[in-house]
Tab-separated table of C-alpha atoms and ligand atoms in Angstrom:
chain	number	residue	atom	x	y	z
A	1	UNK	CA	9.029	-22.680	-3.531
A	2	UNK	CA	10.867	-19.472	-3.462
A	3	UNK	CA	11.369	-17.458	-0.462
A	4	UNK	CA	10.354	-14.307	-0.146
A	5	UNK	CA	11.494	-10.933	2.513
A	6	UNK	CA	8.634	-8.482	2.942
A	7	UNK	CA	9.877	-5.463	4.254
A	8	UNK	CA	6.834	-3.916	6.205
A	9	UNK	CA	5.842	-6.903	6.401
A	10	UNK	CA	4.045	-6.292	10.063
A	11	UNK	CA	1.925	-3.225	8.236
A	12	UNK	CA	-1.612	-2.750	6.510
A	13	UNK	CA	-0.835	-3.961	3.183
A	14	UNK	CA	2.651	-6.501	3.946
A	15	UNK	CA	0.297	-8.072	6.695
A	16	UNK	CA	-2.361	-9.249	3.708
A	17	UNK	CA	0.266	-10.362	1.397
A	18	UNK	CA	2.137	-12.386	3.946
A	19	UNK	CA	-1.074	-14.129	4.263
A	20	UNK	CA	-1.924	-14.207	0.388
A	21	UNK	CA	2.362	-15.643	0.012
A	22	UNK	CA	1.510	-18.303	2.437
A	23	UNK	CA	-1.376	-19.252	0.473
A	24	UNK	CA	-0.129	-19.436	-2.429
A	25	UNK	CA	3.281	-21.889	-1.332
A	26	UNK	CA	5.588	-19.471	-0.827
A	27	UNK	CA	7.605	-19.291	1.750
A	28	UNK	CA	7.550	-15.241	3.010
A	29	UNK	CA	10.041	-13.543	5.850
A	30	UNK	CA	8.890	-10.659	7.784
A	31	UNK	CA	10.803	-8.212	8.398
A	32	UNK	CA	10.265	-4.583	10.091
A	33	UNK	CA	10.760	-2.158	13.055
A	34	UNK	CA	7.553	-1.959	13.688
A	35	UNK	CA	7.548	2.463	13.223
A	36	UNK	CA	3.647	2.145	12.178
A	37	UNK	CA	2.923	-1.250	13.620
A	38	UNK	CA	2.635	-3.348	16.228
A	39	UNK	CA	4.196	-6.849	17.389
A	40	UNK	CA	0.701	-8.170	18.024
A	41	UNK	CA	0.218	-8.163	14.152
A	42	UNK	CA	2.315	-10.992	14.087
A	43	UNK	CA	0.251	-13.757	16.015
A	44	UNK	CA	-2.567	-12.934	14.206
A	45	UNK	CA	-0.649	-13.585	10.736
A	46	UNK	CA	0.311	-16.940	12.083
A	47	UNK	CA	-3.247	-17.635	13.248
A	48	UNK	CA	-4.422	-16.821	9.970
A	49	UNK	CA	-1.432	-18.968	8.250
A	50	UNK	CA	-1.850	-21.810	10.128
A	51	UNK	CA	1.713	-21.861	11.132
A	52	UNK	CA	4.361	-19.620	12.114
A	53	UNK	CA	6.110	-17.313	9.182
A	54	UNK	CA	9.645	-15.883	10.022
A	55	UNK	CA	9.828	-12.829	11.528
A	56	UNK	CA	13.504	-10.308	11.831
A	57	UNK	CA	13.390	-7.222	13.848
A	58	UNK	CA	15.156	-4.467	11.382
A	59	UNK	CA	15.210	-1.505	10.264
A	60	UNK	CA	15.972	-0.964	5.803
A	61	UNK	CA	18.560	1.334	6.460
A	62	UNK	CA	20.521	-0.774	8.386
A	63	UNK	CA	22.892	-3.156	6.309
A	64	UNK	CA	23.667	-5.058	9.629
A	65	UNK	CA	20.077	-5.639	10.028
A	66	UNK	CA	19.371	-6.813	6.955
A	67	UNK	CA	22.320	-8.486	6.501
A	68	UNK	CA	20.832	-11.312	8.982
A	69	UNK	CA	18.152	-12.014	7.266
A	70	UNK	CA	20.212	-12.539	4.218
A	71	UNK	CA	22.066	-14.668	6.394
A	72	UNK	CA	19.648	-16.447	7.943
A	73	UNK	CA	17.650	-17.533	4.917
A	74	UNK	CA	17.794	-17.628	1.670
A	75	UNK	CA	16.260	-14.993	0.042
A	76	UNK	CA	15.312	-15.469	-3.342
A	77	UNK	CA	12.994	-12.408	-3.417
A	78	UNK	CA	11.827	-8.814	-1.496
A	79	UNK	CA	8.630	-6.979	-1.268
A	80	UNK	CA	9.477	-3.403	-0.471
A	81	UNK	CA	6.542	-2.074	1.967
A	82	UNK	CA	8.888	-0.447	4.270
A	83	UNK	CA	7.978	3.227	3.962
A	84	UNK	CA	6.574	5.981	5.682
A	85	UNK	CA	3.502	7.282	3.994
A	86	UNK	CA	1.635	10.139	5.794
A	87	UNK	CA	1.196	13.043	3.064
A	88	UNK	CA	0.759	16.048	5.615
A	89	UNK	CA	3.642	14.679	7.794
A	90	UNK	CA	6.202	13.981	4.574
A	91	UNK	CA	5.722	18.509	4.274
A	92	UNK	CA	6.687	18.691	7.674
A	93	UNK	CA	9.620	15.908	7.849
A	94	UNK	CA	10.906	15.737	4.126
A	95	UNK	CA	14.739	14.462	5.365
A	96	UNK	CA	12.734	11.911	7.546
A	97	UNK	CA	10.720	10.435	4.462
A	98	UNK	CA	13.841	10.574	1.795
A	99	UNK	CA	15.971	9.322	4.624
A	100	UNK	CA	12.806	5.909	5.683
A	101	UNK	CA	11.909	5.556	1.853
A	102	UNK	CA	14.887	6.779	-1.120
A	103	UNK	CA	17.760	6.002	1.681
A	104	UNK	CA	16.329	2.628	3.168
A	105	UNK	CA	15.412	1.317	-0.391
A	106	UNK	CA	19.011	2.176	-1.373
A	107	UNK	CA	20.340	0.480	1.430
A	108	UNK	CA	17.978	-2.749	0.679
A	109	UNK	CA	18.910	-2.969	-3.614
A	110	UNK	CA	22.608	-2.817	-2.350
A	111	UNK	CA	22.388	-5.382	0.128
A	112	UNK	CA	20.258	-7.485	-2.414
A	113	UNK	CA	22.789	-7.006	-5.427
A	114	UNK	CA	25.790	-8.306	-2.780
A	115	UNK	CA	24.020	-11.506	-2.305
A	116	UNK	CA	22.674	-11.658	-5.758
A	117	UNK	CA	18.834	-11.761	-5.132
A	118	UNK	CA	17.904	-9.582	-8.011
A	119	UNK	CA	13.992	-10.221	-7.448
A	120	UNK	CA	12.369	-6.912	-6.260
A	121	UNK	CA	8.839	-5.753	-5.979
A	122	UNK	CA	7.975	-2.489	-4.789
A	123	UNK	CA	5.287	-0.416	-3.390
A	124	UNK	CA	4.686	2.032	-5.850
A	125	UNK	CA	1.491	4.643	-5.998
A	126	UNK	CA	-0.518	6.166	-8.185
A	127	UNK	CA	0.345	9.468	-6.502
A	128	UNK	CA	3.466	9.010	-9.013
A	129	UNK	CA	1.034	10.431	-12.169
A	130	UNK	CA	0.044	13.723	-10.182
A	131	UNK	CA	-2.522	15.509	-11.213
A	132	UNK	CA	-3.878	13.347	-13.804
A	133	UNK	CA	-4.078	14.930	-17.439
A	134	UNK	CA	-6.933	12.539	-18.377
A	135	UNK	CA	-8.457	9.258	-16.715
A	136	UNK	CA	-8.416	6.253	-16.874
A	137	UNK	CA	-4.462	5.688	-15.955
A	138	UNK	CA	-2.633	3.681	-18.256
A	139	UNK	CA	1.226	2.515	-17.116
A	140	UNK	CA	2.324	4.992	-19.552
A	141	UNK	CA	0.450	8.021	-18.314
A	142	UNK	CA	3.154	10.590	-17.687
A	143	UNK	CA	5.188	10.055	-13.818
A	144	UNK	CA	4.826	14.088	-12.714
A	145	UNK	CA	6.685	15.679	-10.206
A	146	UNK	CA	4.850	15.266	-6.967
A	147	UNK	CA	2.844	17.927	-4.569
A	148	UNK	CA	4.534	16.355	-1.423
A	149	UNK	CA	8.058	14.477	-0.587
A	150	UNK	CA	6.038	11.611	0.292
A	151	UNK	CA	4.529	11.323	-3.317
A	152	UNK	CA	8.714	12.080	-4.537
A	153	UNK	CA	10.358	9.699	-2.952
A	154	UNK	CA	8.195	6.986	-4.808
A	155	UNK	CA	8.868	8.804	-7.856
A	156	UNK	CA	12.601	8.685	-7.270
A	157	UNK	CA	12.428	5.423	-5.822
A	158	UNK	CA	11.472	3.833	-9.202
A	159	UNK	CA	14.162	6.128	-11.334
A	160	UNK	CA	16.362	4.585	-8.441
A	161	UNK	CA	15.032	1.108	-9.596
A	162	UNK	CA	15.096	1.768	-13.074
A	163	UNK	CA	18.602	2.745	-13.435
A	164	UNK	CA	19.795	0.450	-11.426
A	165	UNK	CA	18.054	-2.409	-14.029
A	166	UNK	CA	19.904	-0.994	-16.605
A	167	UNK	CA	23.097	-0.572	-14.848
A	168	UNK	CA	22.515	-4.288	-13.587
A	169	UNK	CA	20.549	-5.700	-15.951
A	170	UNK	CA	20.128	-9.410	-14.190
A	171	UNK	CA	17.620	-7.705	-11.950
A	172	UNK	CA	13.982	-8.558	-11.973
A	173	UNK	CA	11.951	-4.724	-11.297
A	174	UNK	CA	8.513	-4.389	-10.403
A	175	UNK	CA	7.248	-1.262	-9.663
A	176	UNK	CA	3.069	-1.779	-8.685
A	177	UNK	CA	1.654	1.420	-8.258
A	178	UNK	CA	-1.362	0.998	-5.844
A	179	UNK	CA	-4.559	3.017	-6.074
A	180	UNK	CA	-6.407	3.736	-2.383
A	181	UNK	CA	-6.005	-0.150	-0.600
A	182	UNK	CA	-9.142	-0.170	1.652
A	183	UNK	CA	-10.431	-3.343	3.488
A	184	UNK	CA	-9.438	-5.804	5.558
A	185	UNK	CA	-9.090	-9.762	5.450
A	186	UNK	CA	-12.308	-11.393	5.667
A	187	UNK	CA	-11.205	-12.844	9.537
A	188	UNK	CA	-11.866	-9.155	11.124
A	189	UNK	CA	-7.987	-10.372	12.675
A	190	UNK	CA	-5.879	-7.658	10.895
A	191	UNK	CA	-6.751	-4.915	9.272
A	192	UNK	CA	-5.913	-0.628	8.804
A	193	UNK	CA	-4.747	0.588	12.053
A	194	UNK	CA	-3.770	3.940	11.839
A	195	UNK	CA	-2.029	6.338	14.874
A	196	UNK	CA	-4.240	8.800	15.810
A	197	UNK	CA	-6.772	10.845	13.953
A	198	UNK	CA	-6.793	8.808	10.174
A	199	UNK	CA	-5.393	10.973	7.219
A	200	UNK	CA	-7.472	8.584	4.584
A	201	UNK	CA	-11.226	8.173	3.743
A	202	UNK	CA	-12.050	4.251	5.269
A	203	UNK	CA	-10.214	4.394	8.504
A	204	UNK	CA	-12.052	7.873	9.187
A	205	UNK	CA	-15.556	6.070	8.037
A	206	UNK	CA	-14.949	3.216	10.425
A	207	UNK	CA	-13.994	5.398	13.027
A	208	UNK	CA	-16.831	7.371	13.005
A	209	UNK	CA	-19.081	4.060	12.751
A	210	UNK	CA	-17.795	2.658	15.641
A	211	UNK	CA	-18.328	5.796	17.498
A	212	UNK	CA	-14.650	6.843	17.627
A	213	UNK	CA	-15.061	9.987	15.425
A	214	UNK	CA	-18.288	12.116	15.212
A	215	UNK	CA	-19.032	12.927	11.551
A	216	UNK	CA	-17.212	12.364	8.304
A	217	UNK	CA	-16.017	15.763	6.863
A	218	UNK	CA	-16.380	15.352	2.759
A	219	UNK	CA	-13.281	17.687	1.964
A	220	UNK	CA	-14.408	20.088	-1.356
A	221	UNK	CA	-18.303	19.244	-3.195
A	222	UNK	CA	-17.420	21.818	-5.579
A	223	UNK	CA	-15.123	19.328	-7.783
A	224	UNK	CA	-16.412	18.691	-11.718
A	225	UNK	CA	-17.656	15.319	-10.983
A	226	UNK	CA	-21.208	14.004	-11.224
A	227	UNK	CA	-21.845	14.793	-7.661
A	228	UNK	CA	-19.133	16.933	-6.662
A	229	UNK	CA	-16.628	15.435	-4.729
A	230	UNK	CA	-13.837	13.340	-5.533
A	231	UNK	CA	-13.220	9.971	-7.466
A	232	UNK	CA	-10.988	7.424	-6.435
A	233	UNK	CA	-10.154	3.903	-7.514
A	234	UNK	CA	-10.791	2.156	-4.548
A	235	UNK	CA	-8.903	-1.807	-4.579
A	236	UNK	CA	-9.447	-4.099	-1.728
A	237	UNK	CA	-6.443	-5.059	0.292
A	238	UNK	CA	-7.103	-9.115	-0.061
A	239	UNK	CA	-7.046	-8.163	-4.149
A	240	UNK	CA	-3.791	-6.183	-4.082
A	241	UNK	CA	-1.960	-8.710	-2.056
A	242	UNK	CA	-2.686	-11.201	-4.708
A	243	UNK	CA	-1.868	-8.620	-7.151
A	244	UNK	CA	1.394	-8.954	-5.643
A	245	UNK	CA	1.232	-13.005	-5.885
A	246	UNK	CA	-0.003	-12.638	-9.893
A	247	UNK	CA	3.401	-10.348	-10.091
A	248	UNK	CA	6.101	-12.728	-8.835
A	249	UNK	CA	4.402	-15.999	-10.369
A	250	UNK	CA	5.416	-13.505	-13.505
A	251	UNK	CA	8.284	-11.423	-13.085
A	252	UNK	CA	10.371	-13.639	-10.763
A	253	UNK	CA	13.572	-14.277	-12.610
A	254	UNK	CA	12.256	-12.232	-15.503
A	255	UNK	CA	14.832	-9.384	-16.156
A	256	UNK	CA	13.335	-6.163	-16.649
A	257	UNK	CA	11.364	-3.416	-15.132
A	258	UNK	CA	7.968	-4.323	-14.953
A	259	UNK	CA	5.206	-1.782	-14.157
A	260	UNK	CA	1.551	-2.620	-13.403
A	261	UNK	CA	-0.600	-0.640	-12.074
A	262	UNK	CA	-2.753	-2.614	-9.275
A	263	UNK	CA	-6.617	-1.055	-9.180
A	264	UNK	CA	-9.887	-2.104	-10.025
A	265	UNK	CA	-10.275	0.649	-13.363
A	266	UNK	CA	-13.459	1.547	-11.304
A	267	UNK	CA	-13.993	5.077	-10.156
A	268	UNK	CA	-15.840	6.015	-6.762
A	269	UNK	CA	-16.782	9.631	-5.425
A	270	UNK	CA	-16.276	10.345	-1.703
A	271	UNK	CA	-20.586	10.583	-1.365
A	272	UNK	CA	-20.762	6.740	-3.555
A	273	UNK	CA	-18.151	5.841	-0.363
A	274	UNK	CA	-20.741	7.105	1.900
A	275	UNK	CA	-23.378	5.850	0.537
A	276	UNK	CA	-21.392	2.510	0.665
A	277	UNK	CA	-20.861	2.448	4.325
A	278	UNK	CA	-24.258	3.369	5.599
A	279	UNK	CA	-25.123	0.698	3.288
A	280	UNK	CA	-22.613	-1.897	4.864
A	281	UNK	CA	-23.476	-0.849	8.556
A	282	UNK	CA	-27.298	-0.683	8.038
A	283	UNK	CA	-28.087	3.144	8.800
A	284	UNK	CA	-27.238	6.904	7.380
A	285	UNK	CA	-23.500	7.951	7.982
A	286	UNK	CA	-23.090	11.250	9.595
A	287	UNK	CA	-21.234	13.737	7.101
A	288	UNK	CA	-20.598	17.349	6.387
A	289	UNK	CA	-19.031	19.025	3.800
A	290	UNK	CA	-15.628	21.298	4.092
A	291	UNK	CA	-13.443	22.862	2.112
A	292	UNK	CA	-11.247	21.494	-0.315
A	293	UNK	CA	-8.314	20.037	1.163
A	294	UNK	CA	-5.051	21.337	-0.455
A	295	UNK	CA	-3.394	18.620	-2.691
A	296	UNK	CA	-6.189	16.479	-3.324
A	297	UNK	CA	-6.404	15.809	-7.154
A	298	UNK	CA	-9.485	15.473	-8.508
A	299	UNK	CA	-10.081	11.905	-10.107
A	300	UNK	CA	-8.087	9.331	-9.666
A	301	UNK	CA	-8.497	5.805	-10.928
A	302	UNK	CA	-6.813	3.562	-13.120
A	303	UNK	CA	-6.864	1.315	-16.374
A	304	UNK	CA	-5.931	-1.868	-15.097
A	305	UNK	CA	-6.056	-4.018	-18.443
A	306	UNK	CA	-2.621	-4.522	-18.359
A	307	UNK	CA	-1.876	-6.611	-15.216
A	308	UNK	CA	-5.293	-8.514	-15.978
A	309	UNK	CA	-3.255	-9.004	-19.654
A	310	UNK	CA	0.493	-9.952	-18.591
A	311	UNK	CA	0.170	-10.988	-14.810
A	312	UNK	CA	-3.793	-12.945	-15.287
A	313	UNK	CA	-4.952	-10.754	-12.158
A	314	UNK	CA	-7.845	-8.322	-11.537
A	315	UNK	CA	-9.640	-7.249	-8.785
A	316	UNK	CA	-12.884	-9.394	-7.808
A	317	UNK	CA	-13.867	-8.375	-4.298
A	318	UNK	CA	-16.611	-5.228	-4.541
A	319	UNK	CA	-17.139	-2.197	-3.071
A	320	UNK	CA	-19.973	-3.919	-0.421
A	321	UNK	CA	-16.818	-6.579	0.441
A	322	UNK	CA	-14.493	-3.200	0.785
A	323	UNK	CA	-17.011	-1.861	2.943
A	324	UNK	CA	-18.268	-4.673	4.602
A	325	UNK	CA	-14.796	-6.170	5.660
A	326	UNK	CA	-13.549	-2.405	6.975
A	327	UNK	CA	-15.982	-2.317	9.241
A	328	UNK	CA	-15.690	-5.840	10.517
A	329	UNK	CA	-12.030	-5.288	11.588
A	330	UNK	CA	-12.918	-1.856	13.146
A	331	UNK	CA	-16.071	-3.534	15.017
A	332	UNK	CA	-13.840	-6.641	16.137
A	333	UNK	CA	-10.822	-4.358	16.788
A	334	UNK	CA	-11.997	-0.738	17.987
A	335	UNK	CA	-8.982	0.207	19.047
A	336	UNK	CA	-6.864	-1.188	16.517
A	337	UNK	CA	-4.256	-4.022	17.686
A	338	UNK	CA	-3.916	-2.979	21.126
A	339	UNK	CA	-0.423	-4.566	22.713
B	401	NAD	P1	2.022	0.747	6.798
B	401	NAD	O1	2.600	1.931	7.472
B	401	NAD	O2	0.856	0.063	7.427
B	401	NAD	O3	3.155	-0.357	6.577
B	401	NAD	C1	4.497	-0.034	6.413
B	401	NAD	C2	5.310	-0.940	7.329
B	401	NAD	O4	6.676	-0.686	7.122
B	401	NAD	C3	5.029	-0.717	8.812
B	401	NAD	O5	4.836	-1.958	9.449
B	401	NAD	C4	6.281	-0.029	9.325
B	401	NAD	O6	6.547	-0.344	10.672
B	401	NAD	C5	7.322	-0.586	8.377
B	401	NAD	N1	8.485	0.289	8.155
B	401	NAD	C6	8.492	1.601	7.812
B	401	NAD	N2	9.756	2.036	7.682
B	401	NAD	C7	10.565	0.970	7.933
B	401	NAD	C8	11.951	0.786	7.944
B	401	NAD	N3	12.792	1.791	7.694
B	401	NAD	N4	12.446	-0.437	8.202
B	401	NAD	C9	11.603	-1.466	8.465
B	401	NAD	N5	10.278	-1.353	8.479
B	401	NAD	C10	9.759	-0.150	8.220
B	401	NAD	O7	1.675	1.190	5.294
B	401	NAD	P2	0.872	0.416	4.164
B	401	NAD	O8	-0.390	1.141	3.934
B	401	NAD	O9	0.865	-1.028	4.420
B	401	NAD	O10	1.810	0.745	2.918
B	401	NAD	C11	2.858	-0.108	2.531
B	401	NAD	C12	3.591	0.524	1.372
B	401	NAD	O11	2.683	0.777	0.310
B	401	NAD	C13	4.233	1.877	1.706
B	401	NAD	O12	5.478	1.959	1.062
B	401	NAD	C14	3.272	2.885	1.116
B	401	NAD	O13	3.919	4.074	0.742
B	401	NAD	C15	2.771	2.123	-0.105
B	401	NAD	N6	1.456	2.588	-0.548
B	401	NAD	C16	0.428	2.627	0.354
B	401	NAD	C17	-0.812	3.101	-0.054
B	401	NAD	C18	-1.946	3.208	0.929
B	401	NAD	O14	-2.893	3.959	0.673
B	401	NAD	N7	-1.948	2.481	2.039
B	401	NAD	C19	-1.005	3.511	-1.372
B	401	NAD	C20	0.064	3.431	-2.256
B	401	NAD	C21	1.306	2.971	-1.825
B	402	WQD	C1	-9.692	9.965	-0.662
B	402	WQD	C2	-10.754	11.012	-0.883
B	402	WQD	C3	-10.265	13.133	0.125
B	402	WQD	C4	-10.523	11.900	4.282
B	402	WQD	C5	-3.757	9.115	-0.338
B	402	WQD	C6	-2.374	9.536	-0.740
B	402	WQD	C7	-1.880	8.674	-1.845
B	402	WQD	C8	-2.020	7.183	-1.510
B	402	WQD	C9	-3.351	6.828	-0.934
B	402	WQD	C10	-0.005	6.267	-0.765
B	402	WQD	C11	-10.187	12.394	-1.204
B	402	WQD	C12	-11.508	12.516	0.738
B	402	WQD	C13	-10.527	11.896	2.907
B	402	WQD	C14	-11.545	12.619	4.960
B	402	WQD	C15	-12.503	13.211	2.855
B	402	WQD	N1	-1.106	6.773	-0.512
B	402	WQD	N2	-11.510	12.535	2.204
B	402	WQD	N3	-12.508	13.228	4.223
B	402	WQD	O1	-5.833	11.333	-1.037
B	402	WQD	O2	-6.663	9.629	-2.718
B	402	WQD	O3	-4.612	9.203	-1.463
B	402	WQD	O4	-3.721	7.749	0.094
B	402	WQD	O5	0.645	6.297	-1.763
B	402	WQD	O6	-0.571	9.041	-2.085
B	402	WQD	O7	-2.428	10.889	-1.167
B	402	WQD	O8	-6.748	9.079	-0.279
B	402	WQD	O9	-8.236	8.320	1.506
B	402	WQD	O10	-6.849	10.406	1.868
B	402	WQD	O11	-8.749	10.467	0.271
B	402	WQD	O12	-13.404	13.809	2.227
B	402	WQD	O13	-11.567	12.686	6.198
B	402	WQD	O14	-11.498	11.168	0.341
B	402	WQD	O15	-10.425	14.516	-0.004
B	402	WQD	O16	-11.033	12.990	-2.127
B	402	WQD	P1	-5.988	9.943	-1.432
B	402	WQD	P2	-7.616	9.542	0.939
């Protein structure tokens, strides 16, 4: 079967797919620099696989780098994950995220059109339709301009990709934009292990279960939504990585852009997440409420007939799974993969 490169490969969501890739016969390279994760990911991918998968040290804005793995195997396929993705940090850093994510997935379509792999699958976001004018999100919901460079460079990312399709029209483009991945595989191995104090609502709830963090603070229960706070489509990670399995059985050597947008077409407020957890870990989550925290839209979840349509996928795991399987990786793993 065909082989496939997953750039950020070693990270949150790569580290699923790789698994879900294996699974389903094909045969997937890892390759990253490990800027948000750590080598130790790796044996526990290979414990989970039942055999070792590939691995190349590199960095997507080196051609050298990538270059060996194009080398080395033969690629019939990438999976983009390589990107930096902190909101807050992307206002603070802007060159750093166009030069990681627009620059590196530059660098990575070039290399790819030289050796004339012209499959390509990348992480898009929801965060590409803004603030939304109306929910559910359909594919053709209007792409905004986005409140941070982080949310930009996946806009201009898939312009980058789009052009490029029409410029080279034997490429195969899928752009999957992800609602909020939460979860972790069912093992407890590998799972969301953020650096330091977690940006995003299920690493700061297993955090604080496990004793790590204090209380939850709910930012904003002022919002127009049943109970105030926001709603978010919340996927888990095992269901997006097949998501991503559903899209190249479909799209590989299918010219085109394809765009799907991976999410369960279910929304959840903050206080149903809560509710959730304390659920999940058998007793009442500490919370508080805050003020609003600046960028945050207020609903966010998608319509996700068309992948279940075109690419026979939708999400079956539940919000008790999402919740359950978080906190199993946090309570195996309280500090996260520690090297
Ligand atoms: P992650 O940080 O856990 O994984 C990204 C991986 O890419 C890491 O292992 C990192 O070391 C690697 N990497 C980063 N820059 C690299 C580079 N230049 N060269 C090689 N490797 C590099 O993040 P994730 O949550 O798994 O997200 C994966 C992708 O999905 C990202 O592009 C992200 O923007 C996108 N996405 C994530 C979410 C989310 O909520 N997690 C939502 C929508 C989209
Ligand atoms: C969810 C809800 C918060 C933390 C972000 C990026 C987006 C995408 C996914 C990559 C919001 C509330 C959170 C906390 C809280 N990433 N919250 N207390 O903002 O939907 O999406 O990650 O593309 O681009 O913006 O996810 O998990 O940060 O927040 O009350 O400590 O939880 O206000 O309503 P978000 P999130």
């Amino acid at each position: 079967m065909a082989t496939i490169l997953v750039t950020g490969g070693a990270g949150y969501i790569g580290s699923h797919t790789v698994i879900e890739l294996a699974n389903a016969g094909y045969d997937p390279v890892i390759f990253d620099n490990f800027c948000n994760s750590k080598p130790a990911v790796l044996a526990r991918i290979n414990k989970i696989c039942g055999k070792n998968i590939p691995f190349v040290c590199g960095d997507i804005r080196s051609r050298e780098q990538l270059e060996q793995a194009f080398n080395n195997y033969k690629i019939d396929g990438v999976i983009n994950f390589a990107g930096l993705k902190a909101v807050g940090e992307s206002v603070k850093k802007p060159l750093e995220y166009y030069d990681n994510n627009v620059n590196g997935a530059r660098v990575l379509l070039d290399v790819m059109k030289e050796h004339k792999c012209y499959n390509f699958i990348f992480s898009s976001s929801a965060t590409v339709y803004g603030e939304p004018d109306s929910v559910p999100l359909t594919e053709e919901s209007p792409v905004k301009r986005a409140n941070c460079p982080y949310g930009q460079t996946k806009v201009d990312i898939e312009y980058m990709c789009q052009e490029l399709q029409k410029a080279v029209p034997e490429f195969s483009m899928v752009l999957l934009r992800y609602f909020n991945p939460v979860g972790a595989h069912k093992s407890g191995l590998i799972g969301e292990d953020p650096r330091g104090i977690p940006n995003n609502l299920m690493p700061y709830l297993t955090q604080v279960a496990v004793g790590r963090l204090p209380y939850l603070n709910i930012f904003g229960n002022d919002y127009p939504t049943p109970d105030g706070t926001c709603v978010r489509d919340y996927i888990h990670v095992v269901d997006l990585a097949k998501g991503h399995v559903a899209a190249l059985n479909h799209c590989l050597n299918m010219p085109g852009t394809h765009i799907y947008n991976l999410g369960t077409g279910v929304g959840y407020s903050v206080l149903d997440m809560v509710k959730a957890f304390s659920k999940a870990i058998g007793r009442e989550l500490p919370y508080r409420f805050a003020p609003r925290r600046a960028g945050d839209v207020v609903q966010c979840y998608s319509d996700a007939t068309k992948a279940k349509k075109e690419l026979g996928w939708s999400a079956t795991l539940s919000l008790d799974d999402m919740t359950a399987d978080s906190y199993n990786w946090q309570k195996n793993n309280p500090n996260g993969y520690e090297d």
